[in-house]
Each structure stands twice: as C-alpha cells, then as structure tokens.
Amino acid sequence: MNHPVDVPHDAPPGARPTNRSRPPRRRLPGLDAVRALAIVGMVYMHVSPTGWLSPAPARDTPAALEWVQHAVSGRSMSLFVLMAGISVALMTGGPAPLDGDRLATARKRLAIRAAMLLLISLCVDQLSGMNLSILEFYAVWLLVLIPLVRLRPGTLLAAAGVLGAALPAFCFVVLNYGRTWAISPMNTAGAEPAFGLTLLLNPQDWLAKGHQLLLGGGFQTPYAIPLLLAGLAIGRLDLRSPAVRGKMACCGALLVAASWLVSWVALVPLGAERALAAMMESTGGPMVQPWASVLTLPPHQLYALSIPMAPMMTGVGLLLLLAGLVTLLERPGWQPALRPLTAAGSLALTWYAAHQVFIERVAGDPPYAFTLFAGMAVFAFVVSPLWLRWIRRGPLEWLVHRVTVMVAPDRTAAARHKAG
C-alpha cells in the first residue's frame, strides 16, 4: 500500500516532503561492492600466503604475493573504515539528515548496533582464540560518530583534515618516545587481561580493554577517526547524482596525487628514505624514526603514523566508489556480472566473522598457501548470491537488524502506517 507523503498543511505549493515520511531509497550496490573488496583484502592480510599451492618459508614468498601483501596492507582496513562512516551517514538520512524523533531513533539504533557488534566480536574472539578483532573497534567507532551525525559535510571534512595531520603525529610521538602508552596495561592482578566472552565476567579487565581499543591494535582508532569523518561527510552527499560523483572523483584523484607527491618529497628531497635505512642498520640504542618519515606512505611508514595515508585512502575510496563501482553498477548490464561481489558485500559482517573462526580453528597453523585465500573468496562469492535469493540478509546481519528494530522500533513510521 502506498501511503500519502507527509507535507505540512501550511507548506507552500510544491514544498518538499519532510524526512519523517521520506520513502525508502534503493540500496546502492556499488557501496556493497566496495565493502566486499575491503573484506577480501582483509582476508588476504590475515592469510598472508607465502606460496601458491603450498605454503613456503616467508623468505621464499613469490614476488607477486609479496606485492599484493604490500598493496592491501592497511589499505583494505582503510576502505572498511571509510565505508563505516558512509554507512552511518546513510543510516541517519544520507543527503537529507533525519531530525526529531527519527533522529533519536536512529541514534538509539546505532548504539544498539554497536553493542551487538561488540557482543559478536567477543563471540568471535572466544571461538577463534584471538584477543582482538576489527569488529570491537567498529563498535567503538559507531559510538564515536553518534554525536556527530548532524554536522555539515564541510565541518566534517575540515575536522578530518585537521585530525588527519594531528593524530598520526600523536601516534608517532607515542610510538617513538612513549612506547609504554601503546602497550595495554595488565589487569589489577598483574596478569594478561581476559578476552572473548570471559571478558564480560572480569570487570577488572575492562580498563585494559578500553586502553587496547583506543591505542592498541596498531593505533587503529586514532588512524580511523579522520577516515570516519570523511566517510560521514561523503555519505551526506547525493551519491546518486552524476554531477556530484564527477566532482568527488576529481577530488579523489587530486588527493591521491597530492598524497603521493608529499610522500615522495619526504622520502627523497627531505632524506627520509636514507634516514630510515640508516636506522634499520643501527645496532645500538632504541630505534627512533626520523620525523620526516611521518610524511611518507607505507611501506616506508606504518599506516597509522603516516599523515598522507588517510587522504590517500579517501581519494582511492572516492575514485573506486564514485568514478568506478557506483557508476558502473548503475548500468543494468554490469549488475549481473558483479552480483557475486555486491552480494558478498551485503554479507560483510557474516563473512568477516566466519573467516576469523575458520582461519584459527580449521585452517591450521601458518604459513598458508594462496589456495586457502582463493578458496575462501570463491566460496563467499558463490554462496552469497544464492543465500540472498532466499533471505534478504546474512545470518549475522539479520540478527543485528532484528535486535535493533525490536529494541528501538520506528514509532513514527508505525504510526504513519497505522494512519494509512
């Protein structure tokens, strides 16, 4: 049943409807395709294959596999973070931000989603035996963005620019001059903190976990914040507009070129490459990186300590998203061809959790072969479209959605449906 559009009675002729009654917008398959690429890249990082058909010693890794490892290292996670910001923007109205009761409901749903992701992450940690997964960081990032969803794109981009320079410098100082800050504290008993579901039963370890999520895991949260803000700003624009996509693709190209140029200047004219080589050859005293290295891109610098890295990945995301996959997947001929990719992106949460458990509990001890990664990727690409033919969401996506709408129902939409 089609419900009437809710335009205020005192509105002038031709007034636009309020976002309280905005019709649902069609999902952008290009965003799912980017999510899939990000997840596939992170799976490759976790597998880190050292041979094609069988694993080999790390020193004998084929050059092609080493190149792929360098190419996806840090970059896949960066796309994942950028997509997190875009997703939050879309969940809170996209180019027409929600307000009033619907905004309050959306914020509650984000908080519930964060809690669900934290619980799922703890379950994954428990099953896999790992101490930390990206899903725990994702839960924290959702909470960080909740109070920021009403900011304008310009404000978000300005904040992303300032923090994109300040936070890598902060992480650089911590790593080189205050390493103890980057190490998660022990619990009150002086032992390693609990992980997985057992963490819920050990409140004495919660402070250590909070420290780990803020500064641990390779400074993932400080590095993520500028990308989250940039993603939130991107999601506030009309991604369906060819004109907007064209402008943003040009901005993306400029960001990529400028980031590469800054890195080259730091490496060659400023001498960061020579200084880093001399530091690696030094055998006495603590290794302190040269300050010029904070202006270089990986692999010369850790991604979280690289000022050009966040702008570079924002630019790559704009080009990949807007000039590439979003535009490409608007063409009907490409939609069936890329259906495995977009379907896998729709099940990103399920596949990420599943691959963590599979690697740790089924695949055996590293090193691994490329065939393991290829088999996991092909399995996801084959199963995802088949699953979505029968069920709208993946298993974990369905669980998060059901809990979210049950705990925080959209009462405005329910009232409108009843009135209709």
PDB file of C-alpha atoms in Angstrom, residues 31-32 34-36 38-39 42 75-92 110 113-114 117 134-146 148-149 156 220-221 223-236 239 313 317 321 345 348:
ATOM      1  CA  LEU A  31      28.759   0.506  -1.872  1.00  0.00           C
ATOM      2  CA  ASP A  32      28.329  -3.220  -1.271  1.00  0.00           C
ATOM      3  CA  VAL A  34      33.452  -1.656  -2.080  1.00  0.00           C
ATOM      4  CA  ARG A  35      32.641  -3.418   1.204  1.00  0.00           C
ATOM      5  CA  ALA A  36      33.339  -6.749  -0.460  1.00  0.00           C
ATOM      6  CA  ALA A  38      37.622  -4.297   1.709  1.00  0.00           C
ATOM      7  CA  ILE A  39      36.679  -7.606   3.347  1.00  0.00           C
ATOM      8  CA  MET A  42      41.493  -8.050   4.991  1.00  0.00           C
ATOM      9  CA  ARG A  75      44.567  -0.134   2.644  1.00  0.00           C
ATOM     10  CA  SER A  76      41.779  -2.704   2.933  1.00  0.00           C
ATOM     11  CA  MET A  77      41.142  -1.707   6.512  1.00  0.00           C
ATOM     12  CA  SER A  78      41.133   1.937   5.422  1.00  0.00           C
ATOM     13  CA  LEU A  79      38.365   1.269   2.896  1.00  0.00           C
ATOM     14  CA  PHE A  80      36.483  -0.638   5.588  1.00  0.00           C
ATOM     15  CA  VAL A  81      36.712   2.376   7.926  1.00  0.00           C
ATOM     16  CA  LEU A  82      35.673   4.833   5.211  1.00  0.00           C
ATOM     17  CA  MET A  83      32.651   2.652   4.454  1.00  0.00           C
ATOM     18  CA  ALA A  84      31.757   2.649   8.158  1.00  0.00           C
ATOM     19  CA  GLY A  85      31.414   6.430   8.065  1.00  0.00           C
ATOM     20  CA  ILE A  86      29.365   6.311   4.863  1.00  0.00           C
ATOM     21  CA  SER A  87      27.096   3.622   6.338  1.00  0.00           C
ATOM     22  CA  VAL A  88      26.407   5.723   9.441  1.00  0.00           C
ATOM     23  CA  ALA A  89      25.519   8.673   7.210  1.00  0.00           C
ATOM     24  CA  LEU A  90      23.094   6.551   5.195  1.00  0.00           C
ATOM     25  CA  MET A  91      21.541   5.090   8.350  1.00  0.00           C
ATOM     26  CA  THR A  92      20.831   8.635   9.569  1.00  0.00           C
ATOM     27  CA  LEU A 110      23.444   2.953  16.230  1.00  0.00           C
ATOM     28  CA  ARG A 113      24.224  -1.924  16.743  1.00  0.00           C
ATOM     29  CA  ALA A 114      27.496  -1.044  18.475  1.00  0.00           C
ATOM     30  CA  LEU A 117      28.851  -5.814  17.213  1.00  0.00           C
ATOM     31  CA  ILE A 134      38.250  -5.247  13.972  1.00  0.00           C
ATOM     32  CA  LEU A 135      34.594  -5.633  14.992  1.00  0.00           C
ATOM     33  CA  GLU A 136      35.397  -4.406  18.500  1.00  0.00           C
ATOM     34  CA  PHE A 137      36.929  -1.278  17.014  1.00  0.00           C
ATOM     35  CA  TYR A 138      33.912  -0.919  14.725  1.00  0.00           C
ATOM     36  CA  ALA A 139      31.632  -0.876  17.778  1.00  0.00           C
ATOM     37  CA  VAL A 140      33.705   1.933  19.306  1.00  0.00           C
ATOM     38  CA  TRP A 141      33.680   3.871  16.039  1.00  0.00           C
ATOM     39  CA  LEU A 142      29.887   3.767  15.852  1.00  0.00           C
ATOM     40  CA  LEU A 143      29.686   5.281  19.323  1.00  0.00           C
ATOM     41  CA  VAL A 144      32.179   7.992  18.340  1.00  0.00           C
ATOM     42  CA  LEU A 145      30.029   9.004  15.352  1.00  0.00           C
ATOM     43  CA  ILE A 146      26.654   9.125  17.138  1.00  0.00           C
ATOM     44  CA  LEU A 148      28.467  13.884  15.086  1.00  0.00           C
ATOM     45  CA  VAL A 149      25.707  12.841  12.689  1.00  0.00           C
ATOM     46  CA  LEU A 156      33.267  17.070   8.913  1.00  0.00           C
ATOM     47  CA  GLN A 220      43.644   1.735  14.703  1.00  0.00           C
ATOM     48  CA  THR A 221      41.211   4.120  16.417  1.00  0.00           C
ATOM     49  CA  TYR A 223      44.022   6.382  12.455  1.00  0.00           C
ATOM     50  CA  ALA A 224      40.338   5.625  11.825  1.00  0.00           C
ATOM     51  CA  ILE A 225      38.864   8.884  13.114  1.00  0.00           C
ATOM     52  CA  PRO A 226      39.757  11.091  10.077  1.00  0.00           C
ATOM     53  CA  LEU A 227      38.503   8.398   7.691  1.00  0.00           C
ATOM     54  CA  LEU A 228      35.291   8.018   9.678  1.00  0.00           C
ATOM     55  CA  LEU A 229      34.650  11.755   9.495  1.00  0.00           C
ATOM     56  CA  ALA A 230      35.431  11.818   5.777  1.00  0.00           C
ATOM     57  CA  GLY A 231      33.089   8.856   5.209  1.00  0.00           C
ATOM     58  CA  LEU A 232      30.314  10.548   7.180  1.00  0.00           C
ATOM     59  CA  ALA A 233      30.742  13.651   5.015  1.00  0.00           C
ATOM     60  CA  ILE A 234      30.702  11.616   1.797  1.00  0.00           C
ATOM     61  CA  GLY A 235      27.535   9.822   2.878  1.00  0.00           C
ATOM     62  CA  ARG A 236      25.831  13.193   3.393  1.00  0.00           C
ATOM     63  CA  LEU A 239      25.801   9.763  -4.268  1.00  0.00           C
ATOM     64  CA  MET A 313      42.744   6.266   1.011  1.00  0.00           C
ATOM     65  CA  GLY A 317      37.695   5.455  -1.956  1.00  0.00           C
ATOM     66  CA  LEU A 321      33.293   4.384  -5.188  1.00  0.00           C
ATOM     67  CA  GLY A 345      29.417  -7.086   0.402  1.00  0.00           C
ATOM     68  CA  ALA A 348      30.249  -8.465   5.009  1.00  0.00           C
TER      69      ALA A 348
END
